[in-house]
Short mmCIF file of C-alpha atoms in Angstrom, two decimals:
data_model
loop_
_atom_site.label_atom_id
_atom_site.label_comp_id
_atom_site.label_asym_id
_atom_site.label_seq_id
_atom_site.Cartn_x
_atom_site.Cartn_y
_atom_site.Cartn_z
CA MET A 1 12.78 78.88 146.83
CA ARG A 2 12.24 82.60 146.26
CA GLY A 3 9.96 82.08 143.24
CA ARG A 4 12.42 80.17 141.07
CA ARG A 5 11.48 77.02 139.17
CA PRO A 6 12.61 73.84 140.93
CA LEU A 7 14.52 71.38 138.79
CA ALA A 8 12.34 68.82 137.02
CA VAL A 9 13.37 65.33 138.14
CA LEU A 10 12.54 61.81 136.93
CA SER A 11 13.44 58.67 138.88
CA LEU A 12 13.31 55.19 137.30
CA ASN A 13 14.30 51.69 138.30
CA THR A 14 15.62 50.52 134.94
CA CYS A 15 15.82 46.78 135.79
CA LEU A 16 18.98 46.56 133.67
CA LEU A 17 19.90 43.22 135.18
CA PRO A 18 22.84 41.26 133.73
CA THR A 19 21.77 37.63 133.52
CA HIS A 20 25.04 36.28 134.94
CA LEU A 21 24.06 37.51 138.41
CA ARG A 22 22.92 34.53 140.48
CA TRP A 23 20.05 36.32 142.16
CA ILE A 24 18.33 37.46 138.97
CA PHE A 25 14.74 36.42 138.38
CA ARG A 26 14.83 33.51 135.95
CA ALA A 27 11.96 35.09 134.03
CA HIS A 28 14.45 37.60 132.61
CA ARG A 29 16.67 34.96 131.06
CA GLY A 30 16.45 34.76 127.28
CA VAL A 31 13.68 37.37 127.07
CA GLU A 32 15.80 40.38 126.16
CA SER A 33 19.50 41.08 125.90
CA LEU A 34 21.07 43.66 128.19
CA ARG A 35 21.92 45.86 125.18
CA ALA A 36 18.35 45.69 123.85
CA ALA A 37 16.98 46.50 127.31
CA THR A 38 19.36 49.47 127.59
CA ALA A 39 18.21 50.79 124.20
CA ARG A 40 14.56 50.37 125.23
CA ILE A 41 15.13 52.30 128.46
CA ALA A 42 17.00 55.07 126.61
CA HIS A 43 14.07 55.41 124.18
CA ALA A 44 11.57 55.58 127.05
CA LEU A 45 13.60 58.25 128.87
CA ALA A 46 13.91 60.31 125.68
CA ALA A 47 10.14 60.07 125.16
CA ALA A 48 9.50 61.19 128.74
CA ASP A 49 11.79 64.19 128.29
CA ALA A 50 10.05 65.10 125.02
CA ALA A 51 6.62 64.94 126.68
CA SER A 52 7.63 67.00 129.69
CA PRO A 53 11.22 68.33 129.80
CA VAL A 54 13.37 66.89 132.57
CA ASP A 55 16.48 68.42 134.13
CA VAL A 56 17.80 65.40 136.03
CA LEU A 57 17.33 61.64 135.59
CA HIS A 58 17.99 59.48 138.66
CA LEU A 59 18.25 55.79 137.82
CA GLN A 60 18.50 52.56 139.78
CA GLU A 61 19.72 49.08 138.73
CA VAL A 62 22.19 50.23 136.09
CA PHE A 63 24.62 47.54 137.23
CA VAL A 64 26.92 47.31 134.19
CA PRO A 65 29.19 50.24 133.27
CA ALA A 66 28.53 49.68 129.54
CA SER A 67 24.81 50.22 130.15
CA LEU A 68 25.47 53.59 131.75
CA ASP A 69 27.79 54.53 128.88
CA GLU A 70 25.10 53.61 126.33
CA LEU A 71 22.38 55.51 128.17
CA ALA A 72 24.61 58.56 128.48
CA ALA A 73 25.51 58.45 124.77
CA ALA A 74 21.87 58.06 123.71
CA LEU A 75 20.64 60.96 125.85
CA ARG A 76 23.55 63.35 125.37
CA PRO A 77 22.04 64.89 122.21
CA LEU A 78 18.97 65.81 124.31
CA GLY A 79 21.12 67.89 126.65
CA PHE A 80 21.98 65.30 129.31
CA VAL A 81 25.67 66.10 129.07
CA HIS A 82 26.56 65.33 132.69
CA ALA A 83 26.67 61.83 134.17
CA SER A 84 27.61 60.39 137.55
CA ALA A 85 30.37 57.81 137.76
CA HIS A 86 29.25 54.20 137.63
CA ALA A 87 28.41 52.79 141.07
CA ARG A 88 28.57 49.09 141.88
CA CYS A 89 25.14 49.32 143.54
CA GLY A 90 23.57 50.37 140.22
CA LEU A 91 22.75 53.99 141.05
CA ALA A 92 23.27 56.47 138.21
CA THR A 93 22.35 60.06 137.40
CA LEU A 94 22.19 61.86 134.05
CA SER A 95 21.71 65.61 134.09
CA LYS A 96 21.43 68.68 131.91
CA HIS A 97 23.25 70.57 134.67
CA ALA A 98 26.58 70.14 136.40
CA LEU A 99 26.88 67.37 138.99
CA THR A 100 29.20 67.18 141.97
CA PRO A 101 29.25 63.93 143.98
CA LEU A 102 28.78 64.44 147.72
CA GLU A 103 28.30 60.99 149.26
CA LEU A 104 27.95 57.34 148.18
CA ARG A 105 26.96 54.61 150.63
CA GLU A 106 26.59 51.06 149.39
CA SER A 107 25.21 48.15 151.37
CA PRO A 108 27.00 44.97 150.25
CA ARG A 109 25.25 41.71 150.96
CA PRO A 110 27.10 38.91 149.10
CA PRO A 111 26.22 37.16 146.87
CA PHE A 112 23.62 39.82 146.07
CA THR A 113 24.28 43.07 144.28
CA PRO A 114 24.24 45.80 146.93
CA LYS A 115 21.72 48.55 147.39
CA GLY A 116 22.54 52.00 148.67
CA TRP A 117 22.18 55.73 148.14
CA ALA A 118 24.12 58.50 146.44
CA ALA A 119 23.98 62.25 147.09
CA LEU A 120 24.91 64.85 144.49
CA LEU A 121 24.98 68.60 144.18
CA VAL A 122 23.18 69.77 141.02
CA ARG A 123 24.17 73.26 139.84
CA ALA A 124 21.89 74.95 137.30
CA PRO A 125 22.71 78.44 135.97
CA GLY A 126 19.87 80.78 136.83
CA LEU A 127 18.08 78.11 138.87
CA GLY A 128 20.43 77.83 141.82
CA ALA A 129 21.67 74.58 143.30
CA GLU A 130 19.95 71.52 144.76
CA VAL A 131 21.09 68.47 146.71
CA HIS A 132 19.61 65.24 145.32
CA VAL A 133 19.77 61.87 147.10
CA ASN A 134 19.17 58.89 144.79
CA CYS A 135 18.14 55.81 146.81
CA HIS A 136 17.64 52.11 146.21
CA PHE A 137 16.62 50.37 149.41
CA ALA A 138 16.72 46.66 150.18
CA SER A 139 13.97 44.45 148.75
CA GLU A 140 12.48 41.30 150.24
CA ILE A 141 14.99 39.33 148.13
CA ASP A 142 18.07 40.87 149.70
CA GLY A 143 16.76 42.46 152.88
CA SER A 144 13.67 43.29 154.88
CA HIS A 145 11.54 46.13 156.17
CA THR A 146 14.00 46.41 159.06
CA ALA A 147 16.87 46.86 156.59
CA ARG A 148 14.92 49.54 154.74
CA LEU A 149 14.26 51.37 158.00
CA ALA A 150 17.99 51.39 158.71
CA GLN A 151 18.74 52.76 155.26
CA ALA A 152 16.06 55.43 155.59
CA ARG A 153 17.46 56.45 158.97
CA ASP A 154 20.95 56.68 157.45
CA VAL A 155 19.70 58.94 154.64
CA GLY A 156 17.72 61.13 157.03
CA ASP A 157 20.63 61.49 159.43
CA TRP A 158 23.01 62.49 156.62
CA VAL A 159 20.55 64.98 155.12
CA ARG A 160 19.92 66.69 158.44
CA ALA A 161 23.48 66.65 159.74
CA HIS A 162 25.76 66.88 156.71
CA SER A 163 24.03 67.63 153.39
CA LEU A 164 24.04 71.40 153.51
CA ALA A 165 27.58 71.63 154.88
CA GLN A 166 28.99 69.27 152.25
CA ALA A 167 27.02 71.01 149.51
CA ALA A 168 28.26 74.40 150.68
CA ARG A 169 31.89 73.25 150.51
CA ALA A 170 31.39 71.76 147.05
CA GLY A 171 29.44 74.79 145.91
CA ARG A 172 32.10 77.24 147.04
CA ALA A 173 34.70 75.24 145.15
CA ALA A 174 32.57 75.32 142.00
CA GLY A 175 31.19 78.85 142.40
CA ALA A 176 27.64 77.56 142.92
CA ALA A 177 24.72 79.48 144.36
CA ILE A 178 23.15 78.68 147.71
CA VAL A 179 21.34 75.33 147.96
CA GLU A 180 17.65 75.89 147.28
CA ARG A 181 16.28 72.38 147.88
CA VAL A 182 17.21 68.95 149.21
CA LEU A 183 15.36 66.19 147.34
CA VAL A 184 15.30 62.46 148.17
CA VAL A 185 14.15 60.20 145.31
CA GLY A 186 14.47 56.59 144.18
CA ASP A 187 13.15 53.08 144.71
CA LEU A 188 12.32 52.53 148.38
CA ASN A 189 11.03 48.98 147.72
CA GLU A 190 8.18 49.61 150.13
CA PRO A 191 4.48 49.52 149.13
CA ASP A 192 2.24 52.39 150.11
CA GLY A 193 0.86 52.14 153.63
CA ALA A 194 2.18 52.13 157.16
CA GLY A 195 5.59 50.76 156.17
CA ALA A 196 6.15 53.49 153.62
CA ALA A 197 5.01 56.11 156.12
CA GLN A 198 7.64 54.85 158.57
CA LEU A 199 10.39 55.20 155.97
CA LEU A 200 9.30 58.69 155.00
CA SER A 201 9.16 59.80 158.62
CA LEU A 202 12.80 58.77 159.06
CA ILE A 203 13.91 60.50 155.85
CA HIS A 204 11.93 63.66 156.61
CA ILE A 205 14.20 66.69 156.71
#
């Protein structure tokens, strides 16, 4: 990366789960409202940024558009002035630098809320450009290790075959610098061990 500072990134599964969804854990019901949970998450993200400044926040399980709007409003005064569009699969990104969407792949599995992954180009003046892939892979509730392997393979294939070309096209349109790094983050829903190693080997660029 020619000596430049890579962007500081934080990934968090927010668990902002609307209680009307049939698959939600019953333990969440009546414990905390969605608005209160959103405010709590916003406070935690602000505290993390204060402790160690963050350039980009990649979030999972922001299923309700109003939650993303509230998070964006709460963090905007801290410099997170760019936000991804709301995605039905709950993926969201807030950034201090310009974002350009590159790819969104959702994995619907009715009646469950889908999982998926989203790729974005992040353009930071003086720091170059990076491709970030925000992932939320299937859990044991709505999938399996086999499903996660398929998702990991899909991410890896896209990164190797298409990420730089798509980023280059988007970057030229926006006057961005060359892509310095491709970063895959998120909730893989796989514990450490052999299973996680399999996923990472498929994602490996």
